[in-house]
Every structure is written in C-alpha cells, then in structure tokens.
Tab-separated table of C-alpha atoms in Angstrom:
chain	number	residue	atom	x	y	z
A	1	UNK	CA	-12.815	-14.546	-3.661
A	2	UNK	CA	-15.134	-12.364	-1.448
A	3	UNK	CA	-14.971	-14.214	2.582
A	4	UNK	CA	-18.204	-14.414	4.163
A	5	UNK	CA	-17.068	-11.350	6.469
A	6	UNK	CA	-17.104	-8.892	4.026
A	7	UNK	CA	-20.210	-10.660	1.573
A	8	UNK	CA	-22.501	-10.120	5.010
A	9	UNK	CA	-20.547	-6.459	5.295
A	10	UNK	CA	-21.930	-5.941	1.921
A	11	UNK	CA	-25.599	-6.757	2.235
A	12	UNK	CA	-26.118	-4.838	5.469
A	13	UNK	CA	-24.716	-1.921	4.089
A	14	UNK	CA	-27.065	-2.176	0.380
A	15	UNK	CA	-29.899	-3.499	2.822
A	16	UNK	CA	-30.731	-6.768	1.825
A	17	UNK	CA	-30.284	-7.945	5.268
A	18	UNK	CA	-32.916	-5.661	7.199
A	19	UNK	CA	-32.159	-4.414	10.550
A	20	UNK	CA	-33.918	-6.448	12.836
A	21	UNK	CA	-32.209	-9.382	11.209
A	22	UNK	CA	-28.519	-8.383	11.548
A	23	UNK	CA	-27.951	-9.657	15.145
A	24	UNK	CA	-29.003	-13.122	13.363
A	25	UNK	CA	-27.606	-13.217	10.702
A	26	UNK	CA	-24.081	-11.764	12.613
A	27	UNK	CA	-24.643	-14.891	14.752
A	28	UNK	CA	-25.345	-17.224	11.803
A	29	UNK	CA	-22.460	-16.575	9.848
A	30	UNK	CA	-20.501	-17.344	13.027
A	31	UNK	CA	-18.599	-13.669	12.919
A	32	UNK	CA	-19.947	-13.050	16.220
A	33	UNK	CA	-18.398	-15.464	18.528
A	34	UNK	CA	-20.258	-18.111	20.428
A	35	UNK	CA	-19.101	-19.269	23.566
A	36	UNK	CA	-16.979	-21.969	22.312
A	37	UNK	CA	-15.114	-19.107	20.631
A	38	UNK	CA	-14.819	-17.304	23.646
A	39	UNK	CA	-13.450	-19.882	25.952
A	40	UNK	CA	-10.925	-20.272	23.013
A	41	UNK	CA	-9.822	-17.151	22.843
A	42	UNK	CA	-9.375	-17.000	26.098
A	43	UNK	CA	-7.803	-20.395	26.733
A	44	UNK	CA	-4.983	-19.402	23.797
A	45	UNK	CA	-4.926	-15.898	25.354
A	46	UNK	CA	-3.874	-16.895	28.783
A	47	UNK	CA	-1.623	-19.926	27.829
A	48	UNK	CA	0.088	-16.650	26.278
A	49	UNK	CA	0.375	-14.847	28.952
A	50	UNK	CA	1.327	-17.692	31.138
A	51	UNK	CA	3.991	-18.950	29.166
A	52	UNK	CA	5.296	-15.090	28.645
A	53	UNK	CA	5.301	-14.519	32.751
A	54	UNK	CA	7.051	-17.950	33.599
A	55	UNK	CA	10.207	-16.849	31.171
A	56	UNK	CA	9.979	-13.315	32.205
A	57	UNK	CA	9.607	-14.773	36.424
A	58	UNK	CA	12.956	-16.949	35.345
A	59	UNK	CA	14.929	-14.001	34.293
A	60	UNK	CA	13.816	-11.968	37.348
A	61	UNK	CA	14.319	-15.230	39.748
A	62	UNK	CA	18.322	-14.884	38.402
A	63	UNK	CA	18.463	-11.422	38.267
A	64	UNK	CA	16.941	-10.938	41.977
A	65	UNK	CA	19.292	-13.819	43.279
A	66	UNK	CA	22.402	-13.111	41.752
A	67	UNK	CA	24.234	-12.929	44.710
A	68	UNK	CA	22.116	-15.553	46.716
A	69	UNK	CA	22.417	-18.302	44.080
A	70	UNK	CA	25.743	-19.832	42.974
A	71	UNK	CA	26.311	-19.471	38.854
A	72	UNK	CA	26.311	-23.371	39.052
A	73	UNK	CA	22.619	-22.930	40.089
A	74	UNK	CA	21.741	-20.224	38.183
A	75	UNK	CA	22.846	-22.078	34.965
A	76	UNK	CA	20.880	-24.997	35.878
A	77	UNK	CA	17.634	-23.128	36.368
A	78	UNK	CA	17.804	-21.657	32.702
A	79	UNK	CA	18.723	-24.628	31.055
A	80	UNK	CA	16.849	-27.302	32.956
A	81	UNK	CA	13.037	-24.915	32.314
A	82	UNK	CA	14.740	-24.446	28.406
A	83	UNK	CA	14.995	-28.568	28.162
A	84	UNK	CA	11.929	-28.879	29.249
A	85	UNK	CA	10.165	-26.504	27.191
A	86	UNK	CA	11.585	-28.139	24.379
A	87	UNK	CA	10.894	-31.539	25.605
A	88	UNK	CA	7.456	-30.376	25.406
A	89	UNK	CA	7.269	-29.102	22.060
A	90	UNK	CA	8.837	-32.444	20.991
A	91	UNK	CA	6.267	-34.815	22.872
A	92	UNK	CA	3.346	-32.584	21.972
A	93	UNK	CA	4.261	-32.375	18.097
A	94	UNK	CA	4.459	-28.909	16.196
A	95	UNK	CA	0.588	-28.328	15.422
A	96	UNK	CA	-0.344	-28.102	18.644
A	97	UNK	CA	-0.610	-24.746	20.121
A	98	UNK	CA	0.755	-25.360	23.353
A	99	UNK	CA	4.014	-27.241	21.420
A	100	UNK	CA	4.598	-23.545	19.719
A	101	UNK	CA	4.146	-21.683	22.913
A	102	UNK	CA	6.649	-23.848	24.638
A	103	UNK	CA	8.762	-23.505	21.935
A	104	UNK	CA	8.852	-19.712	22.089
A	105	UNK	CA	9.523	-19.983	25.941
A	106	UNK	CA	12.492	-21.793	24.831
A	107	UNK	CA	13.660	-19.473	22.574
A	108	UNK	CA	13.508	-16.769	25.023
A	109	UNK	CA	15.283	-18.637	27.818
A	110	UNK	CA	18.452	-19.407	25.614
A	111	UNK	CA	18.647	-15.290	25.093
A	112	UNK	CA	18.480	-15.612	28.890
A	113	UNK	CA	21.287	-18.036	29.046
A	114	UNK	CA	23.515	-16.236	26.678
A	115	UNK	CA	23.278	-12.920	28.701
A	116	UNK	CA	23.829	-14.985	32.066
A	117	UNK	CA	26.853	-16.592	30.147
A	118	UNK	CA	28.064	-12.862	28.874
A	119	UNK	CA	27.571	-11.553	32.327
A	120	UNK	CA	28.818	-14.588	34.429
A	121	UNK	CA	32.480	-14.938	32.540
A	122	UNK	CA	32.738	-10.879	31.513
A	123	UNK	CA	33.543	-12.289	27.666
A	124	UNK	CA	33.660	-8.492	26.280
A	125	UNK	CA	31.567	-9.162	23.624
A	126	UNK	CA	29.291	-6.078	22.365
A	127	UNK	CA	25.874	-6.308	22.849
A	128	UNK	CA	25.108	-6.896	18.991
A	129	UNK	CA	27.052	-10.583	19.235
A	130	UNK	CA	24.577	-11.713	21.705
A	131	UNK	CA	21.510	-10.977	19.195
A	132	UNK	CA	23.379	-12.410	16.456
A	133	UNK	CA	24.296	-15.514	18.428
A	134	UNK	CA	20.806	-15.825	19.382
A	135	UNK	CA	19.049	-15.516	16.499
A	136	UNK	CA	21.657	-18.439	14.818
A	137	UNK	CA	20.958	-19.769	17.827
A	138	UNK	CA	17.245	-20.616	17.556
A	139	UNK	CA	17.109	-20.948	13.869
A	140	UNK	CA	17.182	-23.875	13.655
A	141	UNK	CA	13.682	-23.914	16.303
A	142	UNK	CA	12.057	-21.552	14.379
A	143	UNK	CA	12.898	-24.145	11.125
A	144	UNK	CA	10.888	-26.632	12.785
A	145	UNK	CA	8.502	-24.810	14.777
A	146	UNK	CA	6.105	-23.480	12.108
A	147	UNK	CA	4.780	-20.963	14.002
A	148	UNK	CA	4.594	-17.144	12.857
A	149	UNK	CA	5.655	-15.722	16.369
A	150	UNK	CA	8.452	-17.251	16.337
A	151	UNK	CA	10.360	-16.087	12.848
A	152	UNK	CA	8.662	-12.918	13.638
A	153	UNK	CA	10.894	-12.684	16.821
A	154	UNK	CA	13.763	-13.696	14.969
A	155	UNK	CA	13.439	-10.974	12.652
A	156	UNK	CA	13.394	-8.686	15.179
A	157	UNK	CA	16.470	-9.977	16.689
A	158	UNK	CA	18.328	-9.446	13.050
A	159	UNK	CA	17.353	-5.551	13.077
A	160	UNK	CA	18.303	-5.237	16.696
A	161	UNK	CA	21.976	-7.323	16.390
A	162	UNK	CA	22.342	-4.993	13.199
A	163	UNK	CA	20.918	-1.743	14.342
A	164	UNK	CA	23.722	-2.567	17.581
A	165	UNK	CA	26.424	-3.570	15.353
A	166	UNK	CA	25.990	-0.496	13.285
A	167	UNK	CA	25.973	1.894	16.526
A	168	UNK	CA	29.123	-0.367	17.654
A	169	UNK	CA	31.594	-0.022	14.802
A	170	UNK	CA	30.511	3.561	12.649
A	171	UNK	CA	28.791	5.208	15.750
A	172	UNK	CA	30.749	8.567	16.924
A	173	UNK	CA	34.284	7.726	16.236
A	174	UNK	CA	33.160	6.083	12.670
A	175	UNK	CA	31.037	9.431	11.648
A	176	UNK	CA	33.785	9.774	8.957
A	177	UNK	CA	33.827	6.003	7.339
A	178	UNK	CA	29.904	5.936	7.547
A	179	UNK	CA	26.229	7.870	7.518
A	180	UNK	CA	23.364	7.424	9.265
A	181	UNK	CA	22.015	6.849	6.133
A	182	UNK	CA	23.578	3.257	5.704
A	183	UNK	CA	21.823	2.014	8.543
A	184	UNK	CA	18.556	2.877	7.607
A	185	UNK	CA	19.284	1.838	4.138
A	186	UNK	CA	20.597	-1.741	5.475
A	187	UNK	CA	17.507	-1.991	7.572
A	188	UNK	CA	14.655	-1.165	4.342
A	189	UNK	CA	16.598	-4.055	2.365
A	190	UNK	CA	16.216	-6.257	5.310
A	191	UNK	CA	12.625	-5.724	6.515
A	192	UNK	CA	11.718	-5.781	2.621
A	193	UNK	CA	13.091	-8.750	2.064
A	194	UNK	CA	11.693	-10.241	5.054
A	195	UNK	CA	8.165	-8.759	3.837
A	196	UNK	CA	8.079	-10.250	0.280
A	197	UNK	CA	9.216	-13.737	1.549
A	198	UNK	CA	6.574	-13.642	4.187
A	199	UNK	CA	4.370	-12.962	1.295
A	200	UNK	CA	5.681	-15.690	-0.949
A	201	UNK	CA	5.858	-18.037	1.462
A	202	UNK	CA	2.417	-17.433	2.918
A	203	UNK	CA	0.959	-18.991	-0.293
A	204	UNK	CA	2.485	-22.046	0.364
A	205	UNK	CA	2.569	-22.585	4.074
A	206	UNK	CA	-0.611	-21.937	6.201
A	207	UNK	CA	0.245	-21.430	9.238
A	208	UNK	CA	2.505	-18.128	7.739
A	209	UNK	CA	-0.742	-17.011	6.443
A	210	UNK	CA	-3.239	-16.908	9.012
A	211	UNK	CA	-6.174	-15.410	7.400
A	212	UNK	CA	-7.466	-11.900	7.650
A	213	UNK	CA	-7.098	-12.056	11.421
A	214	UNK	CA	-3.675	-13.451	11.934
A	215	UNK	CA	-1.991	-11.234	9.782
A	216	UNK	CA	-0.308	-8.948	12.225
A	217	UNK	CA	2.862	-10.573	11.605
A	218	UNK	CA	3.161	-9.344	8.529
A	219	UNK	CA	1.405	-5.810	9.138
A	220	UNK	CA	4.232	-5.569	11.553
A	221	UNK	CA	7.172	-5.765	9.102
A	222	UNK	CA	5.094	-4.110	6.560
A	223	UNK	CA	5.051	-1.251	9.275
A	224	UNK	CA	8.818	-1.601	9.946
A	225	UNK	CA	9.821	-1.065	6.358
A	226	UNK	CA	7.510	2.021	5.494
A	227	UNK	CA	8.758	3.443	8.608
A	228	UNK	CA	12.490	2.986	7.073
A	229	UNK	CA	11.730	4.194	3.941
A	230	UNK	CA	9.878	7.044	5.009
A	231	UNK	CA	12.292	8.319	7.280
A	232	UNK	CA	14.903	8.167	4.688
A	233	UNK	CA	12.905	10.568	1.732
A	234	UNK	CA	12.235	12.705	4.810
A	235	UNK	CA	16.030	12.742	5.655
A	236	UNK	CA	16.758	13.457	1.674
A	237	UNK	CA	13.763	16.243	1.941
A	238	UNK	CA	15.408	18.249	4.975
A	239	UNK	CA	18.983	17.242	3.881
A	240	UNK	CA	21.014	17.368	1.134
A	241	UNK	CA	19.133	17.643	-1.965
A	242	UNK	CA	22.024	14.468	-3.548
A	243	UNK	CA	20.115	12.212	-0.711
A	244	UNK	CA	16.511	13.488	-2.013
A	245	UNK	CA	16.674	12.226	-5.476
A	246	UNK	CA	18.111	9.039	-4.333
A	247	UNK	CA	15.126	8.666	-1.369
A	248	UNK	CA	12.654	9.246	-3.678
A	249	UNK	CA	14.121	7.290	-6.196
A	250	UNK	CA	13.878	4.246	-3.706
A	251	UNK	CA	10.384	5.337	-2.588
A	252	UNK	CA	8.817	4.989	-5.430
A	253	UNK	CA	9.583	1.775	-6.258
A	254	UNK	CA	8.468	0.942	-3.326
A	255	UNK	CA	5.100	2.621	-2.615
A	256	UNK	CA	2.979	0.232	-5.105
A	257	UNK	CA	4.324	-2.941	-3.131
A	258	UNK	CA	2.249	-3.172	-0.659
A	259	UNK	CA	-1.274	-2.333	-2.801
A	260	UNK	CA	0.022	-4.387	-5.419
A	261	UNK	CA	0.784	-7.711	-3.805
A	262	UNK	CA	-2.329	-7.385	-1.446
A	263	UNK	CA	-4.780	-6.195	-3.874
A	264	UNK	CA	-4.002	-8.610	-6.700
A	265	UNK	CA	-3.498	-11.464	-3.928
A	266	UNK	CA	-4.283	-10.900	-0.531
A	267	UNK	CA	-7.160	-8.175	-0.007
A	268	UNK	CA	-5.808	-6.636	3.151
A	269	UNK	CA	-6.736	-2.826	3.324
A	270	UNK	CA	-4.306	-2.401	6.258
A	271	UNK	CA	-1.539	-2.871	3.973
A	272	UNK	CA	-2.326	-0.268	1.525
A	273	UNK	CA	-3.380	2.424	4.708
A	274	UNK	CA	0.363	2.083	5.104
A	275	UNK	CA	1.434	2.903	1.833
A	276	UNK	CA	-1.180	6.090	2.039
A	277	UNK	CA	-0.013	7.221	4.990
A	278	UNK	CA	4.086	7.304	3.980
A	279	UNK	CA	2.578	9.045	1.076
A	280	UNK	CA	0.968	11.475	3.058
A	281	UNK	CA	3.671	12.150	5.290
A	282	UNK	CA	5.947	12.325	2.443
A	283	UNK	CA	3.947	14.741	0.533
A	284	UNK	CA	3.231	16.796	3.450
A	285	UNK	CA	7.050	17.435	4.400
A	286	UNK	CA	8.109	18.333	0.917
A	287	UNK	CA	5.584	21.170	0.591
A	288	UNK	CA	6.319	22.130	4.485
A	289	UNK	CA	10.115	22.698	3.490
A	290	UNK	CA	9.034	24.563	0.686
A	291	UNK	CA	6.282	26.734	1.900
A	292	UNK	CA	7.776	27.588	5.471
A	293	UNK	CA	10.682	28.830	4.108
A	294	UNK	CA	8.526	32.142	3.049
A	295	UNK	CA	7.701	34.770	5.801
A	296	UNK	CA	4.089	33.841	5.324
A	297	UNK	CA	4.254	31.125	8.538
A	298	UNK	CA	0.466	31.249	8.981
A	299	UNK	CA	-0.712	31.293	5.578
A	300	UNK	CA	1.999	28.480	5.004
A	301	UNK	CA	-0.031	26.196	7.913
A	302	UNK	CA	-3.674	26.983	7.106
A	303	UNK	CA	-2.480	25.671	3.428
A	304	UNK	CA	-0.556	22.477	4.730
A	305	UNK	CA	-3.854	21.857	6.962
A	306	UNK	CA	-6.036	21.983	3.627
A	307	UNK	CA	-3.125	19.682	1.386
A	308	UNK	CA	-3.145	17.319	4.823
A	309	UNK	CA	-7.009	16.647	4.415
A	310	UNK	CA	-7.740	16.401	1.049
A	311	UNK	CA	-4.853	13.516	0.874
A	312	UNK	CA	-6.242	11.927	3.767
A	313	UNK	CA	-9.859	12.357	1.959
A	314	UNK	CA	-8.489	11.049	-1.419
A	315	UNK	CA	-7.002	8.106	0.342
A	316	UNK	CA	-10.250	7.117	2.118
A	317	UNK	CA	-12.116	7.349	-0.757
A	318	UNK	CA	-9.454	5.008	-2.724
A	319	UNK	CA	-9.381	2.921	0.264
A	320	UNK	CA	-13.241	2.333	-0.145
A	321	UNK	CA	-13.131	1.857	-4.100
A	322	UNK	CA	-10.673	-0.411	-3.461
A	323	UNK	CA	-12.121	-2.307	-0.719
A	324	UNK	CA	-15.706	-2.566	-2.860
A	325	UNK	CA	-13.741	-3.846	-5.861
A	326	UNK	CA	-13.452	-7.026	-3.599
A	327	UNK	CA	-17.256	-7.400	-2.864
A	328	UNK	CA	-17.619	-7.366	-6.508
C-alpha cells in the first residue's frame, strides 16, 4: 500500500503535478506542516526535554549535595519525585503522552535510587548488577506503559548489564576461559532477537509501530545488530581464518533480514541502507586484506577506491528499484 508521502513523491518526480503547483499540493496533502503541527511538535518536543532536565537536575541536586544533605533526605527526594511521576502516569492513563513521559522520568529516577542505594551502603556489587536490577526493575513499567521509549531503554540497559558482566567475570584474568568473540556473539543474538520481536509485535500493537516517522526505535536496534555482526566477519577477516568461515557463515543468514521483513512488510529503505552498508564494509575489508598484502600499496588503494564506489553505486541504484517497486 503506497502512503500518500511517497504517491505525491511520485507524481512530482514523473510531472503530473507541475511546478508551480507543488507548494499546494505539499500543503494539501498535509506533508508540510501547518501550524497546528508545529505547536505540536514543539509542545511534545519540550515536554521532552523538560521531563529529561528535571531527572537529570535530581541526580545533580544529590550528587552536588552529598555532603550537605543527610542520606535520609537524599532518599526522600528520589523517591518522593519517582511516586509522583508514577502517580501521574496512573491518574493521566497510558495514552496520554504526558502519562508516558512521566513514566520514563520514573524509570530513570529508580536507576538513580539504586546507584544512591549502591553508593550510600558500599554493597560491593559490580556495576553490571545495578543494570540488571534495573532493568527487572522497571519491567514491569515498561509492561504497562506502552510506549516505544521506554522498552527501547530497557534494551539498552540488557546490552549494557551484559556487555559489564562480560568485562566483569572473562575480562583480563578470564582471557583463558573466554574470547572477545563471545561477547559480541551474545550481543547479535540479543539485539536480533530484540529486532524481530519489535517487528512481530509492531503488527499487532500500534504504538510499537509508529509509522514511517516513528520508526527510529527500531532503526536503532537494527543499527545495533549490523554493527555486531559486522564487527565480528571483520574480526574473522583479520583473524583467524577458523573465525572467518564461522562470521560469514552467521552473516549471511543474516544480511537478507532486514530487506526481507521490510520490503515484503514494512517499506522502510533505511533498513535495507543498513544491510548495504555491512555489505560494503564487509566486502571492502576482505579484498583490503587480500590486496595490501602485495607490495603494490598504491595500486592496491586506487583499486579498493574503484570496488568502494561501484558497491556504493550498485546499492543506490537497488535502493531506488526497490523503493519504486513500492510506488507501483
């Protein structure tokens, strides 16, 4: 189904909309905002902002006043603004924009509690038991709050409390029981995952989806786990050629998942740049290890500059097939 964004696209581009008409016709369609939009925008942009500087202007107020405020106080601050910000979310109901926002405040004053806990009583807990606590935490906030922010944080709090845990137990004195490798490999399954059942789920809950504009969520872990993979074939590529065949192996699998799900479902262009570009860089390394290994350095570089743009010219011409298969 072609959205009235890329239909009007279309006809300025074939010229059934003439020139002098486009301004119009932008303003008909309602893709260029009025100033209802505007004063939207702006009223969502600087609740935002304002909810984002009042939790950051807590954690500062502690941190400034440690030794001015007793802990007595300084736990009462936190969890007085957290109630609060939940009692708001619960009086204003979850659809409302302003409920979400105050939810997410109150997410990110209970990591601010658990670090003044950690700090107050010295508990000797590593760092990654403070993520994990507060993504279990909040889960069951980010259940109810059915907003896209929100599990997005929590996500990201899952590959910190795991990246930390990893660099806790098999850092330098576990170099023998473990590989970089594994982390990496831990984090693809979990961003993966995490991008699939964003995927799945978006068909069935709208406020996951969020149309063509609201879909940096999911760009993000998209990112996230083409940047994992991608650093693991180029690991396998100047490494050990055992790790190679098992990178690319993994790879690609991989590589068709994000055109496939978004051209067949969700037409999102974005999604398959990122594929094209781990291809590129991919592609790119191999022949670099290859070729630079000769004494021939500069012929080596004016040929990786030609294989470099004809990929990038290949992909923006399957980028533009692709995108006018969806104006068909």
């Amino acid at each position: 189904m072609t959205s009235v964004h890329s239909q009007l696209l279309a006809w300025i581009e074939d010229g059934t909309i003439r020139s002098e008409f486009i301004q119009a016709a932008l303003k008909v369609s309602g893709i260029t905002p009025d100033a209802n939009r505007w004063r939207r925008f702006l009223d969502h942009l600087l609740l935002a902002l304002g909810s984002l500087s009042l939790a950051c202007a807590v954690v500062f107020l502690v941190a400034y006043n440690w030794n001015a405020l007793s802990h007595y106080i300084q736990f009462a601050i936190v969890q007085f603004l957290m109630v609060i910000a939940v009692f708001l979310f619960w009086k204003l109901g979850p659809d409302k924009t302003t409920a979400k926002t105050s939810l997410l405040v109150a997410a990110i004053l209970l990591g601010a509690l658990l670090a003044l806990f950690g700090q107050t009583y010295q508990t000797g807990a590593d760092s990654w038991q403070m993520f994990a606590a507060w993504a279990a935490l909040m889960l069951p906030w980010v259940l109810i709050g059915r907003f896209a922010t929100l599990w997005l944080m929590w996500l990201i709090l899952l590959n910190l409390a795991t990246t930390l845990y990893y660099d806790a137990n098999f850092g330098l004195l576990g170099a023998a029981f473990a590989t970089k490798d594994d982390l990496l490999w831990i984090l693809l399954v979990l961003n993966t995952g995490a991008l699939l059942s964003w995927e799945l789920a978006s068909r069935r809950f709208y406020w996951l989806a969020g149309g063509w504009r609201g879909r940096w969520p999911a760009r993000l872990i998209a990112m996230a786990s083409g940047f994992t993979v991608t650093t693991l074939v180029l690991r396998g590529i100047f490494g050990p050629d055992s790790m190679l065949a098992v990178a690319w192996g993994v790879y690609f699998p991989w590589l068709p998942l994000p055109s496939h799900i978004h051209r067949r479902q969700l037409p999102d262009l974005f999604m398959r740049a990122i594929a094209c570009v781990t291809l590129i860089v991919c592609i790119t390394s191999l022949f670099a290890e290859i070729m630079l290994q000769g004494s021939q350095d500069s012929l080596s570089f004016l040929l990786l500059a030609l294989i470099i743009v004809a990929q990038a010219a290949f992909a923006a011409v399957w980028l533009r097939r692709v995108h006018e298969e969806h104006l068909a």
